[in-house]
mmCIF file of C-alpha atoms and ligand atoms in Angstrom:
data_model
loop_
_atom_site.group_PDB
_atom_site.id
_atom_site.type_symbol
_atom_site.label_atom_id
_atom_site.label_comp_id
_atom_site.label_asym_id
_atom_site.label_seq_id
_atom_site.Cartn_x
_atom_site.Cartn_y
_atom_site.Cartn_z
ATOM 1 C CA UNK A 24 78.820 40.526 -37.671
ATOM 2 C CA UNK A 25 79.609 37.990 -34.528
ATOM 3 C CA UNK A 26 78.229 38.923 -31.497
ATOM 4 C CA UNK A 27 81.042 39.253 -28.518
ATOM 5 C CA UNK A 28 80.382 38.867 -24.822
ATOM 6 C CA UNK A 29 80.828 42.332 -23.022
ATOM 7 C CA UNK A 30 83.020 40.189 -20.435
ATOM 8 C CA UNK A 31 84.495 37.315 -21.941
ATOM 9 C CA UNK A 32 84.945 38.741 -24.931
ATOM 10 C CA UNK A 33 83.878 35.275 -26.636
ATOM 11 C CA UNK A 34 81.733 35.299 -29.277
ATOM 12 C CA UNK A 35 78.028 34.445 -28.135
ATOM 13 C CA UNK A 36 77.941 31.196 -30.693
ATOM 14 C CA UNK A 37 80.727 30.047 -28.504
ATOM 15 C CA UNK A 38 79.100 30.297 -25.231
ATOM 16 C CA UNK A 39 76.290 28.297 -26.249
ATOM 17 C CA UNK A 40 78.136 25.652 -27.676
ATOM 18 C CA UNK A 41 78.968 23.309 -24.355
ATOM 19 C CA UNK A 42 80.059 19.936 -24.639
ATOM 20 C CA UNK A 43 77.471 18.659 -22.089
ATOM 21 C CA UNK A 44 74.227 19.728 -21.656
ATOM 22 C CA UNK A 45 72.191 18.224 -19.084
ATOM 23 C CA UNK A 46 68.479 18.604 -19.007
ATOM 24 C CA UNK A 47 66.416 17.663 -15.567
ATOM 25 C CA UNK A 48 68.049 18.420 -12.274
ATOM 26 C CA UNK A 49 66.538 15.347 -9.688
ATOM 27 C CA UNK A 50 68.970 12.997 -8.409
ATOM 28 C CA UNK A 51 70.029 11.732 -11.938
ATOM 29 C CA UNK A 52 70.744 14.769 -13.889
ATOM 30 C CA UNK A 53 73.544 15.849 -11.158
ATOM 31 C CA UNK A 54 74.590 12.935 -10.531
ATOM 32 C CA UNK A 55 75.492 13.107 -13.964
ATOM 33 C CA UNK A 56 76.592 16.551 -13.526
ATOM 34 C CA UNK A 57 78.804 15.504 -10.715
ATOM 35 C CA UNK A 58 80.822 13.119 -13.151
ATOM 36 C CA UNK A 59 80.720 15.049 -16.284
ATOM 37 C CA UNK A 60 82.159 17.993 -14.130
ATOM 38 C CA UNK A 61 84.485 15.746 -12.663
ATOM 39 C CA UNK A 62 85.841 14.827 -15.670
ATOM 40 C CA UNK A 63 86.056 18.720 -16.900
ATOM 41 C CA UNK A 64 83.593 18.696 -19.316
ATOM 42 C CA UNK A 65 81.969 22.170 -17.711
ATOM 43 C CA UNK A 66 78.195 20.520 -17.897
ATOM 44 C CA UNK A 67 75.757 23.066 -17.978
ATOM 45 C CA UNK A 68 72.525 22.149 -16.170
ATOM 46 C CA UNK A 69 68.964 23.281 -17.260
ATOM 47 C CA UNK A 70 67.145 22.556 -14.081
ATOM 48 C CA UNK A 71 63.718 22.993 -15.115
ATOM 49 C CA UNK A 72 60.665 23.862 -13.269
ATOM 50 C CA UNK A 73 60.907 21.614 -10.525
ATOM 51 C CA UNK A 74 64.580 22.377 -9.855
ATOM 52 C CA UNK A 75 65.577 19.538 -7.670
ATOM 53 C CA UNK A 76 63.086 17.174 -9.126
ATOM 54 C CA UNK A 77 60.451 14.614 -7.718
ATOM 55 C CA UNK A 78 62.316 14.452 -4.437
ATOM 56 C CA UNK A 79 61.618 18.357 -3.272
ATOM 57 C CA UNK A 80 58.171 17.275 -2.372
ATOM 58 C CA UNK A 81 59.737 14.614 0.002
ATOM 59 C CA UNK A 82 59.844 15.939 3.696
ATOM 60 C CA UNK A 83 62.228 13.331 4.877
ATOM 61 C CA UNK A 84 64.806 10.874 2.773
ATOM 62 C CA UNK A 85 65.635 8.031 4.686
ATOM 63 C CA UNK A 86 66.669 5.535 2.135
ATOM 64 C CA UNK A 87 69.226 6.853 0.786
ATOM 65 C CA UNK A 88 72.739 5.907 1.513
ATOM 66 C CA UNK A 89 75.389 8.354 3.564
ATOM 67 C CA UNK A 90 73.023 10.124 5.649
ATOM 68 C CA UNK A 91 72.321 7.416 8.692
ATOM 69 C CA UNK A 92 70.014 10.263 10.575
ATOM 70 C CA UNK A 93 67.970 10.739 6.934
ATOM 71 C CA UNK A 94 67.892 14.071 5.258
ATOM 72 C CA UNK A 95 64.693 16.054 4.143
ATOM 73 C CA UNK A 96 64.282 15.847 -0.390
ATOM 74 C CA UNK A 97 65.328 19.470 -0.332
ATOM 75 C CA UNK A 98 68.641 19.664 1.032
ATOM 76 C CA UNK A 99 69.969 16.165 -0.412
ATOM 77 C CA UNK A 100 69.456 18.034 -3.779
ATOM 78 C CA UNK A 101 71.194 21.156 -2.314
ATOM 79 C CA UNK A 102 73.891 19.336 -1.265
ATOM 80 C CA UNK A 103 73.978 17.627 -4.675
ATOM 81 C CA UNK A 104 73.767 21.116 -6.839
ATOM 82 C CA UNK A 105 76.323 21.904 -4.850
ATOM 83 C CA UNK A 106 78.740 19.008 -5.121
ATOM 84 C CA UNK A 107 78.243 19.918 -8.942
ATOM 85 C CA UNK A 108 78.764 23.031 -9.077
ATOM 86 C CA UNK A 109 82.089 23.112 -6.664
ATOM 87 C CA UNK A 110 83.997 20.664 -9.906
ATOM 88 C CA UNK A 111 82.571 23.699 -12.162
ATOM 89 C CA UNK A 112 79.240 22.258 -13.401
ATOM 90 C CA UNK A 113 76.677 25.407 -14.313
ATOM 91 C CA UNK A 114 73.418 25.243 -12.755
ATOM 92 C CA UNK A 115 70.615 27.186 -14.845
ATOM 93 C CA UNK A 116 66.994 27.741 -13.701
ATOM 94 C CA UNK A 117 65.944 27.818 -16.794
ATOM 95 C CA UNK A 118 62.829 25.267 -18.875
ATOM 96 C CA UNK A 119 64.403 23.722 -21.899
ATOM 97 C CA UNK A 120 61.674 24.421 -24.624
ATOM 98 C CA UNK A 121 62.802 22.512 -27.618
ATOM 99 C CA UNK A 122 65.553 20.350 -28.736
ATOM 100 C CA UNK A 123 67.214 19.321 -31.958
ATOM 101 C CA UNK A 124 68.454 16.003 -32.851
ATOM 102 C CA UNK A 125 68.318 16.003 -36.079
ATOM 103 C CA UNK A 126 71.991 17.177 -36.935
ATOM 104 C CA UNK A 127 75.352 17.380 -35.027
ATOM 105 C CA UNK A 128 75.976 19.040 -32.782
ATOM 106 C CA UNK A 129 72.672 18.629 -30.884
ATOM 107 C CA UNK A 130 70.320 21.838 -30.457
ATOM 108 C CA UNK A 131 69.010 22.608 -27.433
ATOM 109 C CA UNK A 132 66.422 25.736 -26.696
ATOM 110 C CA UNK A 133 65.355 27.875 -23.704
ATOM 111 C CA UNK A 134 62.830 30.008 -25.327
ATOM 112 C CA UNK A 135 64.432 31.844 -27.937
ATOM 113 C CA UNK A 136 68.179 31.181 -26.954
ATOM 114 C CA UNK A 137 69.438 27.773 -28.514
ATOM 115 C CA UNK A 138 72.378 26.140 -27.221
ATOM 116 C CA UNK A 139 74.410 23.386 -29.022
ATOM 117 C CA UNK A 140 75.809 20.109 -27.516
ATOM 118 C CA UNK A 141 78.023 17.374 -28.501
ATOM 119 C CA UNK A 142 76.417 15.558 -25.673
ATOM 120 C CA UNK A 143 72.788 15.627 -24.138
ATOM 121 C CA UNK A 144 71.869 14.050 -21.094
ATOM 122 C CA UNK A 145 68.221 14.065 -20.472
ATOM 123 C CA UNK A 146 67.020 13.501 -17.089
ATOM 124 C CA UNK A 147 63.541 15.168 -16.712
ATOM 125 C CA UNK A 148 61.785 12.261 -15.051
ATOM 126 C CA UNK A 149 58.858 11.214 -14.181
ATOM 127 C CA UNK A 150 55.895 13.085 -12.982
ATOM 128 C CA UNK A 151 53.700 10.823 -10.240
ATOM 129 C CA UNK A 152 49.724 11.381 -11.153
ATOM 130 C CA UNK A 153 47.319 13.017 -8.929
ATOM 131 C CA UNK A 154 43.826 12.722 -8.756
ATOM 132 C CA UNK A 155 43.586 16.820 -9.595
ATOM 133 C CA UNK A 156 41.703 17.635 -6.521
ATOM 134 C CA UNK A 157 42.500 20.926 -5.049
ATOM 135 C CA UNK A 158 41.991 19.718 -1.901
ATOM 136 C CA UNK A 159 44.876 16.988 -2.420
ATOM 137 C CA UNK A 160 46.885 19.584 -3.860
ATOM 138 C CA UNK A 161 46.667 21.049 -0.282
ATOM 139 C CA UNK A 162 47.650 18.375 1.404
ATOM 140 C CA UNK A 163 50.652 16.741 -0.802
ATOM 141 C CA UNK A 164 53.361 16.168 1.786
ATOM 142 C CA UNK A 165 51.039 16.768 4.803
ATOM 143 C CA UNK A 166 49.263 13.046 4.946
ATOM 144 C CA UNK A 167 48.876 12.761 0.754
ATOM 145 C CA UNK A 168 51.995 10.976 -0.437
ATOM 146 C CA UNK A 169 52.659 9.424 -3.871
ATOM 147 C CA UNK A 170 55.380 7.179 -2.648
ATOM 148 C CA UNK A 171 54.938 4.475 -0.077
ATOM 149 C CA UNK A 172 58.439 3.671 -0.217
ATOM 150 C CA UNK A 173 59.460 7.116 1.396
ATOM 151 C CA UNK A 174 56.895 8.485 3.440
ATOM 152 C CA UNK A 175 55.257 4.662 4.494
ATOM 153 C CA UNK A 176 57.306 4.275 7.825
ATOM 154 C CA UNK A 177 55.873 7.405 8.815
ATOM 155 C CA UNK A 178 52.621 5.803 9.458
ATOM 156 C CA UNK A 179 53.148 2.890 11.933
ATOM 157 C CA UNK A 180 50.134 1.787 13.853
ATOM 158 C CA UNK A 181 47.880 4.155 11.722
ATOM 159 C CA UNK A 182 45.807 3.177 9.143
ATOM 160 C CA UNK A 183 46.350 4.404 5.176
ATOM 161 C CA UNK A 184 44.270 4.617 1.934
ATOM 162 C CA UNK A 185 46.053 3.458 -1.422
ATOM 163 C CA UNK A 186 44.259 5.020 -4.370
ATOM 164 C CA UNK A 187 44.610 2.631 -8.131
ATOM 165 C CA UNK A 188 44.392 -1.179 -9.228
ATOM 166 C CA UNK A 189 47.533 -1.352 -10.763
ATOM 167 C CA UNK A 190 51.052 -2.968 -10.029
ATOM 168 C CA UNK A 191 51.971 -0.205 -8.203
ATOM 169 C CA UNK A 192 48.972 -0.184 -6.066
ATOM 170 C CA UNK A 193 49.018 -3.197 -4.952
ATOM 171 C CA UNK A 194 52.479 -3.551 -4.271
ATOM 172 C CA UNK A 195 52.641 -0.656 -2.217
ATOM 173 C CA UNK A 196 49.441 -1.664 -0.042
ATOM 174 C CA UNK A 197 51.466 -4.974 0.384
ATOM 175 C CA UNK A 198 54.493 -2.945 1.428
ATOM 176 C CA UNK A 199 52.550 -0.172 3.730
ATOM 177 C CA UNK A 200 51.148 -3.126 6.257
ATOM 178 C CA UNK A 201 54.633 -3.384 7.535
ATOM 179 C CA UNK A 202 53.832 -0.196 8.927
ATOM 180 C CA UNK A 203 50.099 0.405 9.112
ATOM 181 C CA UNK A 204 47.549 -1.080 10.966
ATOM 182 C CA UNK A 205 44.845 -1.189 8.033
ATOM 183 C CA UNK A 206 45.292 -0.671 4.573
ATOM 184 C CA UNK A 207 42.455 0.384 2.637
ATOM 185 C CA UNK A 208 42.424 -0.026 -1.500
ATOM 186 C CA UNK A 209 40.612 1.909 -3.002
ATOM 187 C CA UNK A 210 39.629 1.153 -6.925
ATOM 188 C CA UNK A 211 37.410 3.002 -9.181
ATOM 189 C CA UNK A 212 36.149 -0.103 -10.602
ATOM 190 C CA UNK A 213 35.729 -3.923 -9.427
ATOM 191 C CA UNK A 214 39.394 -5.746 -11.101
ATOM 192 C CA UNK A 215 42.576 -5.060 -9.921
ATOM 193 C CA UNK A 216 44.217 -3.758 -13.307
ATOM 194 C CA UNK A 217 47.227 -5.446 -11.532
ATOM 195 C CA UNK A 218 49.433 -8.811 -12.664
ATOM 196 C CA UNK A 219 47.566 -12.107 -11.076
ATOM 197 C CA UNK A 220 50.322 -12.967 -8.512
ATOM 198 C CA UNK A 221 50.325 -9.608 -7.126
ATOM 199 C CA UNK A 222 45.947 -9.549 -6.504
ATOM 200 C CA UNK A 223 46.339 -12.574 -5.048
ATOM 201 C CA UNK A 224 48.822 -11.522 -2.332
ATOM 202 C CA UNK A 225 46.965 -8.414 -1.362
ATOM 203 C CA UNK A 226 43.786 -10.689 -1.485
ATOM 204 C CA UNK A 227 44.910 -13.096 0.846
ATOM 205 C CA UNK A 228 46.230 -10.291 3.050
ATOM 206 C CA UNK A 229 44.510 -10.073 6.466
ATOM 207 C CA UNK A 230 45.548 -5.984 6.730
ATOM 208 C CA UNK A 231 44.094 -4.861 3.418
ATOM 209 C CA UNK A 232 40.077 -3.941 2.881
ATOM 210 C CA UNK A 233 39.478 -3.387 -0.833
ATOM 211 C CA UNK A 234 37.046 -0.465 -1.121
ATOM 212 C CA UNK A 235 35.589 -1.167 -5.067
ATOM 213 C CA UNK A 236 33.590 0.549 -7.218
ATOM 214 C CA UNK A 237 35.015 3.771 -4.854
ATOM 215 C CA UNK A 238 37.067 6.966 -5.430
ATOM 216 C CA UNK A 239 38.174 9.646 -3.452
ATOM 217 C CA UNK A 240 35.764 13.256 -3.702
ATOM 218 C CA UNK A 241 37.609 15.428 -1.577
ATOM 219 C CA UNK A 242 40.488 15.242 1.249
ATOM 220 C CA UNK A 243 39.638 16.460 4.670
ATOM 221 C CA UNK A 244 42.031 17.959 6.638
ATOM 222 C CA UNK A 245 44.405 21.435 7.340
ATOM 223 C CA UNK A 246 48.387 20.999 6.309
ATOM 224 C CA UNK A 247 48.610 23.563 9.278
ATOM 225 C CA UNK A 248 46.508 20.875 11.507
ATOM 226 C CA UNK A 249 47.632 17.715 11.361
ATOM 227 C CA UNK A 250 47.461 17.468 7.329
ATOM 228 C CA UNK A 251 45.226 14.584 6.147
ATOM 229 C CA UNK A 252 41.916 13.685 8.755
ATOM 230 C CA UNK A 253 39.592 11.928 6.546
ATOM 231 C CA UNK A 254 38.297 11.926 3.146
ATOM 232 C CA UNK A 255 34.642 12.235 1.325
ATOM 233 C CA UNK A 256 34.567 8.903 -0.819
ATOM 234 C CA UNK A 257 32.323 8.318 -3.035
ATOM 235 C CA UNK A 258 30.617 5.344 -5.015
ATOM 236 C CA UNK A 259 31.180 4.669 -8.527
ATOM 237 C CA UNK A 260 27.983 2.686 -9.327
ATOM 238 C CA UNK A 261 25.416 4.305 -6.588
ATOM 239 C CA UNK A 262 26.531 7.740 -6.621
ATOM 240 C CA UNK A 263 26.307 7.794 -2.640
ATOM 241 C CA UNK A 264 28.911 9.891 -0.669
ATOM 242 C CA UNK A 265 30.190 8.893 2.793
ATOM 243 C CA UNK A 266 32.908 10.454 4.788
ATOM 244 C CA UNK A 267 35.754 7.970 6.225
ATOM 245 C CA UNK A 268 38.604 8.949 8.673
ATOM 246 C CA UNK A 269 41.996 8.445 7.959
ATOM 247 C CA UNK A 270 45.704 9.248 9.022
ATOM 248 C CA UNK A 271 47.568 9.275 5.444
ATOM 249 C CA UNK A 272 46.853 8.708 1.925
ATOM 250 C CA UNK A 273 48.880 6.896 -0.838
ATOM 251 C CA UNK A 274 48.144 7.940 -4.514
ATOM 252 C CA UNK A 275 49.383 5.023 -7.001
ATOM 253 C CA UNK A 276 47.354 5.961 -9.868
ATOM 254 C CA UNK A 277 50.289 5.835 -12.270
ATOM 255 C CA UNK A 278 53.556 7.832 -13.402
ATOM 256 C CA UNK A 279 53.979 10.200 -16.424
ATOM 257 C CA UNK A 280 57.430 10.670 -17.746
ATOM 258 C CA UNK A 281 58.546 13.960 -18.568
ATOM 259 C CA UNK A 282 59.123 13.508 -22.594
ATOM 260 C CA UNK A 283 56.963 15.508 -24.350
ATOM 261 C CA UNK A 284 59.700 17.658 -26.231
ATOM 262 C CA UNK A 285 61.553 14.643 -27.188
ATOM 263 C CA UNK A 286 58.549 12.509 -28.670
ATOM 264 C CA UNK A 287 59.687 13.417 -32.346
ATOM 265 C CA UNK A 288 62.925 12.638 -31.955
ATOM 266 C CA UNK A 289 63.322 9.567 -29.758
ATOM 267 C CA UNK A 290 61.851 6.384 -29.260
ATOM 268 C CA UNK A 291 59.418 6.268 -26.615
ATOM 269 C CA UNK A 292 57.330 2.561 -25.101
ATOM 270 C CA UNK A 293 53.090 2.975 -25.074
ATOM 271 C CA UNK A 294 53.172 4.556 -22.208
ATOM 272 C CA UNK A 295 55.806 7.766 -23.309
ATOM 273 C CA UNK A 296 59.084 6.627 -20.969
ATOM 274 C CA UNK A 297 62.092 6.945 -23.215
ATOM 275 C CA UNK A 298 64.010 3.455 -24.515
ATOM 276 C CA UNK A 299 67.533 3.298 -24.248
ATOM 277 C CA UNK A 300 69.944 0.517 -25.740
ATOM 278 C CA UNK A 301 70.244 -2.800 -23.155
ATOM 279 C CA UNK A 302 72.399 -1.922 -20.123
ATOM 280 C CA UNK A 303 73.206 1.594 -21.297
ATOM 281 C CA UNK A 304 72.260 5.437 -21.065
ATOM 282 C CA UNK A 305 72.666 5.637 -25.208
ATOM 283 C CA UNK A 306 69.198 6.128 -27.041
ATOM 284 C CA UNK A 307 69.303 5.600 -30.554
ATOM 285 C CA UNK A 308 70.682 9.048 -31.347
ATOM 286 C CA UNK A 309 74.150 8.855 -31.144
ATOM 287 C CA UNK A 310 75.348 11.933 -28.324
ATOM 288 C CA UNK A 311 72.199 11.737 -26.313
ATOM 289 C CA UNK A 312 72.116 9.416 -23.328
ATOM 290 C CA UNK A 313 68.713 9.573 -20.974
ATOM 291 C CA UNK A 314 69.282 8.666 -17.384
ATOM 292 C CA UNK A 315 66.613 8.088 -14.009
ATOM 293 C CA UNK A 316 62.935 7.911 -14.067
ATOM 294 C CA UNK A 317 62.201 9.466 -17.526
ATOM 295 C CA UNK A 318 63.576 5.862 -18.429
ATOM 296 C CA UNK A 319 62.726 3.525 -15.587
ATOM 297 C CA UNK A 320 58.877 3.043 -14.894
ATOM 298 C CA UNK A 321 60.306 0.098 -12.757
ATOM 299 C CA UNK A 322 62.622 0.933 -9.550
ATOM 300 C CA UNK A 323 62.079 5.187 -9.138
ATOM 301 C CA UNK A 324 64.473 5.423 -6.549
ATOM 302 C CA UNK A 325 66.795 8.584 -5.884
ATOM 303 C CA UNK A 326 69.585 6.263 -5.595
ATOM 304 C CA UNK A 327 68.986 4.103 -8.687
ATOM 305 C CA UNK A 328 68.436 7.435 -10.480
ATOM 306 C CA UNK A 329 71.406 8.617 -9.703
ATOM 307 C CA UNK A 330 73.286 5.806 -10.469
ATOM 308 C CA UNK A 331 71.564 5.647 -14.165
ATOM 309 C CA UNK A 332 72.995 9.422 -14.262
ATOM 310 C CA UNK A 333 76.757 8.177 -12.924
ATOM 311 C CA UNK A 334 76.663 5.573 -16.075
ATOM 312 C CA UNK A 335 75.362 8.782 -18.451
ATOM 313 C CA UNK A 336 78.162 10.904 -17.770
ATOM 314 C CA UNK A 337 80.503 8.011 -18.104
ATOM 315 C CA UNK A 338 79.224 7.049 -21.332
ATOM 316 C CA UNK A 339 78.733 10.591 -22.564
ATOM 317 C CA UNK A 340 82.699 11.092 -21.644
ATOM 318 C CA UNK A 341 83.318 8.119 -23.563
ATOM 319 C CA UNK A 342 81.141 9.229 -26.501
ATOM 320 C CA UNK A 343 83.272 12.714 -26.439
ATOM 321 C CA UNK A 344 86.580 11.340 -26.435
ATOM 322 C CA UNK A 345 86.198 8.864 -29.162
ATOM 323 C CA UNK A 346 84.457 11.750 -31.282
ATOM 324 C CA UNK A 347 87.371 13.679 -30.504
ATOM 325 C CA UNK A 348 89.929 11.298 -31.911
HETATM 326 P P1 LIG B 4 48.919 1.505 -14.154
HETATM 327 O O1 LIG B 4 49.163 0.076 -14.475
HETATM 328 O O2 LIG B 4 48.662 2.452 -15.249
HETATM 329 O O3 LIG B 4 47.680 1.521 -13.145
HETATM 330 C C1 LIG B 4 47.109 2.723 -12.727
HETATM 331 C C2 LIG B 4 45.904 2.396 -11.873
HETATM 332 O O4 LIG B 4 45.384 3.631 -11.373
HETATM 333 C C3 LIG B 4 44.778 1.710 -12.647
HETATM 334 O O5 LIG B 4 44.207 0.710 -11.858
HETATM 335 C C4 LIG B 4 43.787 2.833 -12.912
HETATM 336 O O6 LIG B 4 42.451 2.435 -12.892
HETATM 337 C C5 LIG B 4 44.019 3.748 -11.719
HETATM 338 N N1 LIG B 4 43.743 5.136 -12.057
HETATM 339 C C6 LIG B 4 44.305 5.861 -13.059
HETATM 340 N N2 LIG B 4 43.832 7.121 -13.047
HETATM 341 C C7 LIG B 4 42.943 7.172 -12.027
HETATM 342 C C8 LIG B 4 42.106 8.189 -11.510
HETATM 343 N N3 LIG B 4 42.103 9.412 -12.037
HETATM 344 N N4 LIG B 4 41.311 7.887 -10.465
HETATM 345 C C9 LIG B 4 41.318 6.671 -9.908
HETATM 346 N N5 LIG B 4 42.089 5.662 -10.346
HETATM 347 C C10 LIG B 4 42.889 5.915 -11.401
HETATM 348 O O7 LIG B 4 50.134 2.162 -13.316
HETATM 349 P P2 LIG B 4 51.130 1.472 -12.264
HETATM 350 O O8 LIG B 4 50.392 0.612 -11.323
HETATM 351 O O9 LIG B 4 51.963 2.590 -11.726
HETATM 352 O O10 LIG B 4 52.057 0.562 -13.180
HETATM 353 C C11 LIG B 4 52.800 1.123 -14.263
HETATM 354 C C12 LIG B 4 53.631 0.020 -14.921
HETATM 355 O O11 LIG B 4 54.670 -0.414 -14.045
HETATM 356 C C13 LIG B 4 52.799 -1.211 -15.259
HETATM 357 O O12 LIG B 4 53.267 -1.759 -16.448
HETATM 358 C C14 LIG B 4 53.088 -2.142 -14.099
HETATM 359 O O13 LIG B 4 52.905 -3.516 -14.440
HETATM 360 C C15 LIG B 4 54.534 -1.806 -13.794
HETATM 361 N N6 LIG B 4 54.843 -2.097 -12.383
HETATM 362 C C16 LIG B 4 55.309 -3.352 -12.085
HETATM 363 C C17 LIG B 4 55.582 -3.673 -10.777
HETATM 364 C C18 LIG B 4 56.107 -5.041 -10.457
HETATM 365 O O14 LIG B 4 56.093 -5.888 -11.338
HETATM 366 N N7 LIG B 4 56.584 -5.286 -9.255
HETATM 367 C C19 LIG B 4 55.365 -2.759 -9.745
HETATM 368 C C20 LIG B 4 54.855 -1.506 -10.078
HETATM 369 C C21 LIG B 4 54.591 -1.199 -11.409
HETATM 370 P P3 LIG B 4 41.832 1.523 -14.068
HETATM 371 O O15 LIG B 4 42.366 0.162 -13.831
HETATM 372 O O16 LIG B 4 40.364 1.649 -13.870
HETATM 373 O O17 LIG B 4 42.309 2.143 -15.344
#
């Protein structure tokens, strides 16, 4: 027997067939919601459990175009959910479990309900890594920062910690003396993990101290006081502990991207972000396009997310119309 809707009278199977479904809800996945609504495809969004994404733990945005005065992470993604949901897009706060690529159309599952596609987008970027210390959990947003490139101009004339030896280190200790008065690096071992060009230039920097051998025991500070004061560091070879103050600390200890559901089905690089075809959306799978950081290891911007999520819609439209003729 088919299963009607008590108010639409449509059968259920119906419902959950959509022609877009759009999984991750940061500046990408409504982007592409944005377009795919705008070309009346009724998207349905699965915003997962960071609704809003990476940029909800942002206090305030000030890089990203339109909004001359800045905006704070939380309400640029408001506004965005919004703009989405005004051309008809449906915003769900709901954790896509599973998927299904394996057949046409594509299978997608919140717990026990399954949806089908003709189109997935998949936008569930990138998670930045923390150190897992509860006392940095405390202090995320007041004075511990994963991104240099947003919160960096905040601390002009102070001085910073940058936690990691890798590209992304480096570059942002290079990038956070335009602001600070004194970077400090600090690396669990003694090599930079870091490309050549990019040691050198933080070497030869007069406002960066390289703290080896050192990592970070415990943040000191109250988010209701100031946020970050110091922090207990401690010695990798010796053992010893020593307290240093501080005004704001940087964590570039690496990125993971948000792909563990899709490992069996799509083609991930060796370090899990997903691989889509040269200057294009499309993975392998014909129908599913993956836009924003769950792709990009290399920019992580708002703005160039949500660009990669414009091009998915486009090409997701595309993929529709030519399916449909
Ligand atoms: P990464 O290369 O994986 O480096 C992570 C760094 O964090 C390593 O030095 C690692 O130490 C350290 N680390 C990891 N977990 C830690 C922990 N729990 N405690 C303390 N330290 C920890 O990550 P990334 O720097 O973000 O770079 C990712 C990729 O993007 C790389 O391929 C990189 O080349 C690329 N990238 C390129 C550019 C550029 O070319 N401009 C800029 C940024 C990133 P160990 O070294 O001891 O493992």
């Amino acid at each position: 027997m088919v299963e009607l809707d008590k108010i639409t009278g449509e059968s259920m199977s119906e419902q959950n067939h959509k022609q877009v479904i759009i999984v991750g809800s940061g500046p990408a996945g409504l982007t592409a919601a944005i377009y795919a609504a705008r070309a009346n495809l009724e998207p349905i969004i699965f915003e997962g459990d960071q609704p809003g994404g990476q940029l909800t733990t942002t206090n305030d945005v000030e890089n990203y175009p339109g909004f001359a005065e800045g905006i704070t992470g939380p309400e640029l993604m408001d506004v965005m959910r919004k703009q989405a949901v005004r051309f008809g897009a449906v915003s769900k706060f709901e954790y896509v479990t599973a998927v299904d690529f394996s057949s046409k159309p594509h299978k997608v599952s919140v717990g026990d309900k399954e949806y089908t596609a003709d189109a997935v987008i998949i936008a569930t970027g990138a998670s930045a890594r923390y150190l897992g210390l509860p006392s940095e959990q405390k202090l995320k947003g007041f004075g511990v920062s994963a991104c240099a490139t947003c919160d960096g101009f905040f601390y002009r004339d102070k001085e910073v910690f940058v936690v990691g030896g890798g590209d992304s280190a480096l570059e942002e200790a290079g990038f956070l003396t335009k602001f600070a008065s004194k970077v400090y690096l600090i690396h669990r071992r003694d090599e930079f993990r870091g490309s050549k060009i990019m040691r050198k230039r933080v070497l030869d920097n007069p406002k960066v101290e390289v703290l080896w051998n050192t990592t970070i025991d415990e943040v000191l500070g109250e988010p209701d006081k100031g946020g970050v004061v110091g922090a207990i560091l401690k010695d990798t070879v010796t053992g010893e502990t020593r307290e240093q103050a501080i005004d704001g600390i940087f964590m570039a200890i690496g990125h993971t991207p948000n792909t563990a559901i899709f490992k069996d089905q799509l083609k991930t690089d060796e370090t899990g972000y997903l691989i889509t075809k040269p200057d294009s959306t499309a993975t392998e799978i014909e129908g599913v396009f993956a836009a924003g950081d769950v792709r990009d290891h290399v920019y992580r911007q708002a703005v160039t997310a949500a660009g990669n999520g414009c091009m998915a819609a486009l090409e997701a439209e595309r993929y529709i119309t030519e399916m449909d003729d």
